[in-house]
XYZ file of C-alpha atoms in Angstrom:
591
model
C -16.722 -29.109 -26.136
C -17.984 -31.897 -28.444
C -21.193 -29.967 -29.178
C -19.177 -26.875 -30.128
C -17.303 -28.923 -32.746
C -20.472 -29.532 -34.710
C -21.111 -27.364 -37.796
C -22.976 -24.146 -37.089
C -25.994 -25.082 -39.207
C -26.589 -28.217 -37.095
C -26.385 -26.218 -33.861
C -28.812 -23.612 -35.236
C -31.290 -26.289 -36.263
C -30.826 -27.997 -32.891
C -31.696 -24.742 -31.111
C -34.865 -24.403 -33.196
C -35.953 -27.898 -32.094
C -35.250 -27.335 -28.386
C -31.657 -28.727 -28.201
C -32.343 -32.490 -28.489
C -28.904 -33.048 -30.056
C -27.144 -31.246 -27.213
C -29.060 -33.395 -24.688
C -27.929 -36.506 -26.563
C -24.264 -35.444 -26.480
C -24.185 -34.384 -22.813
C -23.501 -37.933 -21.420
C -20.790 -38.400 -24.052
C -19.344 -35.006 -23.142
C -19.212 -35.979 -19.451
C -17.291 -39.175 -20.244
C -14.955 -37.256 -22.542
C -14.210 -34.644 -19.846
C -13.543 -37.426 -17.314
C -11.102 -39.084 -19.724
C -9.475 -35.761 -20.598
C -9.086 -34.882 -16.924
C -7.364 -38.201 -16.240
C -4.950 -37.741 -19.147
C -4.133 -34.170 -18.079
C -3.596 -35.332 -14.496
C -1.233 -38.119 -15.593
C 0.759 -35.619 -17.644
C 0.919 -33.141 -14.732
C 2.194 -35.911 -12.452
C 5.310 -36.244 -14.600
C 6.681 -32.933 -13.251
C 7.485 -32.012 -9.674
C 6.084 -28.490 -10.153
C 2.592 -29.716 -11.082
C 2.264 -33.227 -9.647
C -0.320 -34.083 -7.013
C 0.521 -34.429 -3.342
C 0.181 -38.214 -3.589
C 2.747 -38.473 -6.393
C 5.288 -36.105 -4.825
C 6.757 -38.735 -2.401
C 7.185 -41.134 -5.327
C 9.257 -38.604 -7.259
C 11.164 -37.853 -4.070
C 11.964 -41.549 -3.631
C 13.599 -41.570 -7.073
C 15.971 -38.864 -5.819
C 16.367 -40.411 -2.341
C 14.650 -37.429 -0.690
C 13.237 -38.428 2.691
C 13.210 -35.592 5.208
C 11.936 -37.377 8.288
C 8.831 -38.748 6.613
C 7.784 -35.350 5.210
C 8.590 -34.476 1.594
C 8.413 -30.817 0.598
C 7.987 -29.839 -3.036
C 10.951 -27.474 -2.861
C 13.211 -30.208 -1.494
C 12.368 -32.511 -4.385
C 12.568 -29.807 -7.044
C 16.025 -28.659 -5.956
C 17.353 -32.026 -4.781
C 20.142 -32.292 -7.376
C 21.347 -28.719 -6.940
C 21.281 -28.905 -3.137
C 23.037 -32.271 -3.112
C 25.946 -30.788 -5.063
C 26.456 -28.319 -2.191
C 26.000 -30.798 0.656
C 28.384 -30.323 3.558
C 28.669 -26.547 3.116
C 26.967 -23.755 5.026
C 25.350 -22.446 1.846
C 24.043 -25.916 1.018
C 22.472 -26.337 4.459
C 20.851 -22.882 4.264
C 19.407 -23.721 0.859
C 18.115 -27.068 2.112
C 16.381 -25.346 5.039
C 14.770 -22.826 2.682
C 13.519 -25.540 0.329
C 12.232 -27.800 3.112
C 10.519 -25.209 5.305
C 10.247 -21.969 3.320
C 12.099 -20.100 6.083
C 15.010 -17.781 5.500
C 18.057 -19.161 7.305
C 21.628 -18.053 7.895
C 24.161 -20.751 8.771
C 27.236 -19.759 10.789
C 30.183 -22.113 11.174
C 31.825 -21.736 14.566
C 35.338 -22.747 13.515
C 36.191 -19.574 11.526
C 35.034 -17.473 14.500
C 37.262 -19.179 17.068
C 40.529 -17.633 18.213
C 42.752 -20.556 19.130
C 46.304 -21.756 18.782
C 46.688 -22.641 15.123
C 48.424 -25.613 13.575
C 51.352 -24.600 11.378
C 50.007 -26.734 8.516
C 46.472 -25.283 8.771
C 46.900 -21.570 9.232
C 43.930 -19.239 9.322
C 45.245 -15.702 8.746
C 41.749 -14.209 9.029
C 41.185 -15.630 12.527
C 43.232 -13.023 14.335
C 42.786 -12.183 17.983
C 42.255 -8.419 17.629
C 39.508 -7.327 15.209
C 39.467 -3.827 13.721
C 37.248 -1.750 16.023
C 37.820 1.490 14.113
C 35.491 0.455 11.297
C 33.017 -2.220 12.435
C 31.657 -2.588 8.891
C 35.075 -3.646 7.595
C 36.576 -5.197 10.665
C 35.005 -8.601 10.209
C 33.489 -10.784 12.938
C 34.382 -10.701 16.595
C 36.332 -13.851 17.449
C 35.666 -15.874 20.576
C 37.500 -18.356 22.695
C 36.709 -22.051 22.448
C 33.894 -23.052 24.824
C 33.395 -26.564 26.117
C 29.663 -25.878 26.216
C 27.622 -23.609 24.030
C 27.715 -22.861 20.302
C 31.377 -21.824 20.004
C 33.028 -25.184 19.381
C 35.114 -26.282 16.411
C 32.637 -29.027 15.489
C 29.492 -26.877 15.668
C 27.347 -24.807 13.327
C 24.495 -22.466 14.165
C 21.360 -22.268 12.026
C 19.737 -18.861 12.532
C 16.100 -18.927 11.377
C 14.345 -15.669 10.533
C 10.656 -15.814 11.412
C 10.037 -12.161 10.457
C 9.792 -11.559 6.725
C 10.151 -8.330 4.774
C 6.771 -7.386 3.298
C 7.232 -4.860 0.471
C 4.859 -1.940 0.102
C 5.248 0.057 -3.107
C 3.654 3.371 -3.979
C 2.639 4.208 -0.404
C 1.542 7.713 0.456
C 3.441 8.428 3.694
C 1.806 9.826 6.786
C 2.231 13.568 7.317
C 2.938 15.180 10.670
C 0.259 17.865 10.914
C 2.294 20.696 12.443
C 5.395 20.023 10.315
C 4.740 19.762 6.541
C 8.311 18.571 5.963
C 8.074 15.691 8.482
C 6.712 12.292 7.416
C 6.340 8.716 8.556
C 6.752 5.866 6.088
C 3.631 4.247 7.516
C 0.474 5.918 6.126
C -1.198 5.671 9.546
C 1.539 7.817 11.126
C 2.915 4.995 13.276
C 6.576 4.423 14.014
C 7.482 1.154 12.253
C 11.000 -0.046 11.580
C 11.948 -0.643 7.959
C 13.347 -3.913 6.628
C 15.801 -4.765 3.883
C 14.440 -6.938 1.083
C 17.201 -9.529 1.235
C 17.620 -13.220 1.985
C 17.449 -13.447 4.919
C 15.543 -10.202 5.589
C 17.165 -7.957 8.182
C 15.883 -4.932 10.130
C 17.162 -1.679 8.698
C 19.150 0.291 11.259
C 21.389 3.339 10.898
C 24.568 1.366 10.303
C 22.960 -0.839 7.658
C 21.480 2.207 5.920
C 24.910 3.868 5.725
C 26.482 0.661 4.432
C 23.845 0.292 1.712
C 24.268 3.939 0.730
C 28.052 3.500 0.361
C 27.564 0.366 -1.733
C 24.907 2.002 -3.933
C 22.299 -0.564 -2.871
C 19.914 1.676 -0.960
C 17.101 0.861 -3.394
C 16.887 -2.620 -1.811
C 15.591 -0.952 1.354
C 13.747 2.245 0.432
C 12.895 4.663 -2.338
C 11.410 8.137 -1.914
C 9.704 9.811 -4.894
C 8.928 13.542 -4.758
C 6.928 15.593 -7.236
C 10.047 16.203 -9.340
C 11.187 12.590 -9.323
C 13.007 10.040 -7.131
C 15.407 11.253 -4.481
C 18.990 10.397 -5.428
C 20.733 8.016 -3.038
C 23.457 10.600 -2.462
C 20.862 12.945 -0.925
C 19.674 10.391 1.673
C 21.430 10.430 5.019
C 20.895 8.601 8.278
C 19.618 10.608 11.252
C 18.015 10.106 14.651
C 14.568 11.697 14.332
C 13.340 10.898 17.816
C 13.180 14.682 18.039
C 12.166 16.202 14.720
C 14.978 18.268 13.192
C 14.809 19.564 9.615
C 17.985 19.355 7.515
C 19.319 22.727 6.357
C 19.975 21.650 2.739
C 18.351 19.565 -0.007
C 19.041 16.217 1.695
C 16.466 13.837 3.151
C 17.078 12.638 6.709
C 15.881 9.076 7.296
C 15.408 7.332 10.631
C 14.993 3.667 9.602
C 14.449 2.429 13.160
C 11.447 4.697 13.771
C 10.329 4.732 10.153
C 10.521 8.517 9.792
C 12.030 10.929 7.273
C 12.433 14.711 7.082
C 12.804 16.814 3.930
C 15.525 19.457 3.891
C 14.753 23.176 3.861
C 15.883 23.406 0.215
C 13.120 20.981 -0.810
C 10.152 23.154 -1.753
C 7.681 20.625 -3.171
C 6.347 18.893 -0.077
C 3.256 17.136 -1.465
C 2.542 14.185 -3.733
C 5.188 12.008 -2.092
C 5.337 8.254 -2.675
C 7.618 5.722 -1.012
C 8.671 2.146 -1.726
C 9.658 0.378 1.493
C 9.321 -2.932 3.296
C 7.933 -3.493 6.773
C 8.405 -6.566 8.908
C 5.684 -9.151 9.314
C 5.353 -12.547 10.954
C 3.020 -13.973 8.332
C 0.167 -13.283 5.965
C -2.167 -11.983 8.640
C -3.808 -8.579 8.738
C -3.500 -6.013 5.953
C -0.415 -6.450 3.823
C 0.835 -7.394 0.359
C -0.553 -10.908 0.603
C -2.488 -13.171 -1.744
C -5.958 -11.812 -1.112
C -7.676 -13.902 -3.779
C -6.474 -17.110 -2.097
C -7.568 -15.823 1.319
C -11.060 -15.148 -0.027
C -11.301 -18.735 -1.243
C -10.099 -20.009 2.156
C -12.818 -17.967 3.867
C -15.542 -19.483 1.655
C -16.030 -16.129 -0.105
C -14.362 -16.744 -3.497
C -13.917 -13.937 -5.973
C -16.241 -14.476 -8.978
C -14.460 -14.969 -12.292
C -17.044 -12.979 -14.263
C -18.805 -10.478 -11.977
C -21.830 -8.669 -13.318
C -20.346 -5.288 -12.321
C -16.832 -4.221 -11.452
C -14.797 -1.066 -10.896
C -11.009 -0.709 -10.838
C -9.481 1.769 -8.388
C -6.218 2.955 -9.988
C -4.698 5.802 -11.998
C -6.326 8.577 -9.983
C -9.702 6.893 -9.503
C -10.468 6.620 -5.801
C -12.537 4.339 -3.641
C -15.075 7.143 -3.297
C -15.480 7.152 -7.097
C -16.113 3.406 -6.991
C -18.792 3.760 -4.317
C -20.508 6.527 -6.317
C -20.527 4.356 -9.445
C -21.907 1.389 -7.507
C -24.681 3.450 -5.927
C -25.579 5.041 -9.291
C -25.944 1.594 -10.862
C -28.496 0.448 -8.269
C -31.515 1.799 -10.183
C -30.522 0.302 -13.545
C -29.091 -3.111 -12.639
C -30.444 -4.288 -9.279
C -29.648 -7.675 -7.819
C -26.110 -7.876 -9.184
C -22.777 -9.040 -7.811
C -20.212 -6.256 -7.843
C -16.442 -6.250 -7.375
C -14.326 -3.209 -6.548
C -10.643 -3.959 -7.184
C -7.957 -1.727 -5.672
C -4.741 -2.144 -7.662
C -2.345 0.155 -5.788
C -1.367 1.095 -2.232
C -2.473 4.721 -2.416
C -4.239 6.098 0.678
C -7.983 6.293 0.101
C -9.932 9.142 1.731
C -12.571 8.210 4.263
C -15.096 7.702 5.654
C -16.556 5.258 3.138
C -20.004 3.644 3.058
C -20.633 0.388 1.167
C -24.289 -0.473 0.541
C -25.643 -3.649 -1.035
C -29.406 -3.860 -1.465
C -31.389 -7.036 -0.923
C -30.224 -9.738 -3.304
C -26.972 -7.918 -4.075
C -23.415 -8.893 -3.166
C -20.477 -6.465 -3.072
C -16.806 -7.482 -2.780
C -14.103 -4.875 -2.157
C -10.687 -6.491 -2.614
C -7.107 -5.253 -2.834
C -4.999 -6.804 -5.567
C -2.315 -9.285 -4.570
C 0.713 -7.259 -3.496
C -1.277 -4.072 -2.769
C -1.989 -2.755 0.723
C -4.360 0.253 0.488
C -5.079 2.381 3.539
C -8.513 3.889 4.214
C -8.054 7.139 6.131
C -11.269 6.986 8.119
C -14.049 4.644 9.094
C -16.126 2.265 6.998
C -19.897 1.725 7.162
C -21.352 -1.461 5.708
C -24.985 -2.139 4.793
C -26.088 -5.429 3.270
C -24.024 -8.367 2.013
C -20.449 -7.011 1.795
C -16.964 -8.566 1.725
C -13.795 -6.552 2.469
C -10.376 -8.056 1.705
C -6.863 -6.672 2.116
C -7.756 -3.256 3.576
C -6.148 -1.338 6.411
C -8.795 0.882 7.985
C -7.818 3.665 10.369
C -11.227 3.761 12.033
C -13.811 1.121 12.824
C -15.968 -0.955 10.509
C -19.581 -0.348 11.525
C -22.281 -2.707 10.252
C -25.778 -1.330 9.767
C -28.722 -3.393 10.993
C -30.844 -2.598 7.922
C -32.064 -5.479 5.790
C -30.196 -8.783 6.271
C -26.617 -7.632 6.698
C -23.696 -10.025 6.294
C -20.067 -8.969 6.711
C -16.900 -10.872 5.803
C -13.478 -9.399 6.607
C -10.479 -11.172 5.079
C -6.857 -10.103 5.529
C -7.791 -6.736 7.035
C -6.407 -4.589 9.834
C -9.118 -2.404 11.347
C -9.515 -0.127 14.317
C -12.531 -2.105 15.488
C -15.722 -3.805 14.345
C -19.209 -2.852 15.483
C -21.438 -5.734 14.484
C -25.073 -5.354 13.605
C -25.047 -8.160 11.084
C -26.802 -11.471 11.405
C -23.618 -13.165 10.111
C -20.100 -11.848 10.594
C -16.920 -13.659 9.581
C -13.298 -12.589 10.177
C -10.397 -14.518 8.660
C -6.699 -13.604 8.981
C -7.552 -10.209 10.463
C -6.151 -7.943 13.164
C -8.631 -5.791 15.055
C -8.524 -3.804 18.250
C -12.064 -4.743 19.345
C -15.326 -6.388 18.348
C -18.601 -5.234 19.839
C -22.206 -6.255 19.399
C -24.968 -4.068 20.877
C -26.764 -5.596 23.831
C -29.714 -7.720 22.796
C -28.553 -8.172 19.181
C -28.551 -11.893 18.383
C -26.003 -12.782 15.729
C -23.389 -15.355 14.702
C -19.762 -14.228 15.001
C -17.061 -16.457 13.491
C -13.349 -15.622 13.761
C -10.471 -17.706 12.423
C -6.673 -17.276 12.383
C -6.921 -13.722 13.672
C -5.642 -11.502 16.472
C -7.960 -9.442 18.673
C -6.174 -6.822 20.733
C -6.664 -5.852 24.343
C -10.094 -4.251 23.865
C -11.477 -7.768 23.387
C -14.864 -9.045 22.249
C -18.051 -7.613 23.753
C -20.960 -9.636 22.361
C -23.257 -10.632 25.247
C -26.056 -11.951 22.996
C -23.942 -13.437 20.196
C -22.923 -16.994 19.406
C -19.137 -16.800 19.026
C -16.954 -19.373 17.238
C -13.172 -19.045 17.512
C -10.775 -21.129 15.434
C -7.056 -20.426 15.961
C -7.573 -16.981 17.486
C -5.273 -15.057 19.817
C -7.401 -12.888 22.113
C -5.530 -10.446 24.327
C -8.613 -8.904 25.935
C -11.818 -10.048 27.592
C -14.656 -11.955 25.965
C -18.356 -11.851 26.726
C -20.798 -13.901 24.666
C -23.976 -15.931 24.900
C -22.291 -19.141 23.716
C -18.695 -19.941 22.806
C -17.010 -22.645 20.746
C -13.223 -22.214 20.694
C -10.627 -24.483 19.089
C -6.808 -24.071 18.926
C -7.172 -20.607 20.444
C -5.484 -18.561 23.165
C -7.632 -16.553 25.575
C -5.672 -14.541 28.096
C -8.748 -13.899 30.253
C -11.507 -16.317 31.296
C -14.616 -15.762 29.159
C -17.871 -14.412 30.537
C -20.672 -16.541 29.090
C -24.400 -16.365 29.416
C -24.858 -19.911 28.157
C -22.832 -23.030 27.382
C -19.280 -22.900 26.127
C -16.720 -25.374 24.798
C -12.950 -24.968 24.764
C -10.955 -27.554 22.818
C -7.150 -27.769 22.418
C -6.937 -24.197 23.631
C -5.629 -22.121 26.500
C -7.674 -20.028 28.913
C -7.073 -19.157 32.567
C -9.167 -21.018 35.131
C -12.738 -19.786 35.315
C -15.401 -19.231 32.720
C -18.453 -20.551 34.566
C -20.130 -23.240 32.444
C -17.148 -23.533 30.106
C -16.301 -27.144 29.265
C -12.660 -27.926 28.488
C -11.204 -30.739 26.390
C -7.461 -31.246 25.834
C -6.769 -27.731 27.061
C -3.959 -26.024 28.942
C -3.320 -25.631 31.751
C -4.294 -29.024 33.096
C -2.802 -28.937 36.563
C 0.313 -27.094 35.349
C 0.185 -23.404 36.294
C 3.499 -22.752 34.502
C 2.041 -23.715 31.101
C 1.104 -20.196 30.037
C 1.575 -18.532 26.629
C 4.692 -16.449 26.093
C 4.770 -14.002 23.221
C 7.637 -12.528 21.254
C 5.846 -9.160 21.452
C 2.552 -7.766 22.705
C 3.014 -4.333 21.071
C 0.571 -3.945 18.138
C 3.109 -2.037 16.020
C 5.823 -4.677 16.435
C 6.337 -7.105 13.523
C 6.278 -10.030 15.980
C 2.993 -8.953 17.608
C 1.032 -12.008 18.723
C 3.787 -14.414 17.745
C 4.666 -17.103 20.270
C 8.109 -16.815 21.813
C 10.739 -19.518 21.127
C 10.688 -20.264 24.875
C 6.927 -20.818 24.960
C 6.070 -24.166 26.633
C 5.492 -27.067 24.270
C 2.007 -27.558 25.716
C 1.132 -24.242 24.018
C 3.556 -24.294 21.077
C 2.402 -27.792 20.086
C -1.001 -27.893 21.758
C -3.310 -27.566 18.742
C -5.291 -30.491 17.378
C -2.705 -31.399 14.732
C 0.317 -30.792 16.968
C 0.844 -27.247 15.736
C 0.897 -24.096 17.845
C -2.181 -22.570 19.384
C -3.304 -19.138 18.328
C -3.485 -17.031 15.204
C -0.250 -18.260 13.612
C -1.242 -21.921 13.523
C -1.363 -21.762 9.731
C 2.414 -21.248 9.563
C 2.955 -24.767 11.012
C 6.198 -23.854 12.747
C 6.487 -26.991 14.957
C 6.282 -29.234 11.891
C 8.740 -26.927 10.171
C 11.206 -27.236 13.046
C 11.002 -31.020 12.924
C 11.476 -30.897 9.180
C 14.434 -28.531 9.595
C 16.237 -30.779 12.058
C 15.742 -33.686 9.680
C 18.042 -31.879 7.243
C 21.034 -32.131 9.589
C 21.706 -35.832 9.027
C 21.831 -35.313 5.263
C 23.601 -31.980 4.933
C 26.116 -31.802 7.808
C 29.671 -33.009 7.356
C 30.764 -35.987 9.423
C 31.424 -35.009 13.032
C 29.554 -31.687 12.964
C 26.653 -30.793 15.269
C 24.084 -28.054 14.817
C 21.631 -25.994 16.810
C 18.628 -23.966 15.695
C 18.152 -20.435 17.016
C 15.572 -17.832 16.076
C 17.231 -14.663 14.812
C 13.828 -12.925 14.734
């Protein structure tokens, strides 16, 4: 910076002499940048939004924020506003959101109790007979006072929602081949329940869809755009499409539970459909509208700020066009780093082949918030990184050259590894296979591998916070904070640390693992169905030896990064500060 402040004629003369002046100013420039960095850091530490992690507790102490020894940035930032609402259900819900980031719904038991009322404290709404003719307007169902359980006058229930609504805008829905008027909201043709983008997020069922339609708020849940424009909310009706039935008018029948919709017989333009919906998800794992740039940095594959070549897939330009442009460039600009950015969630035709020659590096990344779907398989040759893609088929790695594959935030039908180095981070895959005799390094972190398992008899496998539902065969294994539902089959040494695996595994060495003499300490999952939003998520009734068995006291498996045990402890620390005197509270998982 100091050198650039010099007059241009001095810099030109300095360049003619071999830059002696710039060499003289470089030590001064380094000291200036160190001083400038310290001043900027001190200024940033004055604000809770930008201060460092070391300064955050100091700012929290000024506001008397001490949540059980852990200070969250949201708790400090909103301390004054939350303190004004202390003692109320809304204040407790806001405190939980700020402290943990979880959506919470707080229910006070007293208004739901049907009991003999004091004449000075009448509660006209707490009647004994609710209106059963219209459940949407009839209010809550009242209960009798229980000596035990949540329904007590001095009790509140904190319902935590672990499933979040992940929006997907501009999706091309999946068509049912034999019925051109029948569609699934999921591009892959799977039945997936829709979610309402609300706080807290709720699954969209038939009753909720009708209620939103009556209130004119259906756009918070779904939007269907045909060739002639968006479908009016008045034309959308709820229907059970377990058996496909086409409406006889211009309406659109929607089954939110199955994630299906059917166009009426009066709708003639059946192509070019786009939908804006939200699906449920347990976290930023697999393909979804996540922060793909941050995931690339976490996987040690950062996105270059100034790539030598890049192509943007948007506005009608497809992934196939990007591959053609990249291949055509190979003869004119070899040895470059290329980036293909996908800005929307439009379905991309497949199969697709990505090729990077020796010395080249190709990154294919979906923009933050986009979730593109590749309708086919993917073939990779050379040094390639894929981020944020949902692939219907398998990702096959060619053994030509010195291949290296990195998958980040992807959901794929399988991976066939021929690469010398393969890395998966925050991915969901049905299987991983390495041909017999192929020696390679396979590293997987914070990912879910479905029941087909890992078949890599000659590979060196490293697992870090992985949930493996199928079998595993490898030459060597190093697993940490992982869950293996079957004993591994190893040809060489193996190490299992702070993980779970059934007894067996031959030469497998275990350290701080489960079970250790306790056959009941087995993982319990909220769901084992791949299409379920809670797939691979540990159940609330999972034993603590699994739910808190990782190295840092967090849960084992793919969702370790969510740090739910620490979040639960942090949540319960809010009760002493935000509950009125005499009240008790319990935490339950709504999803």
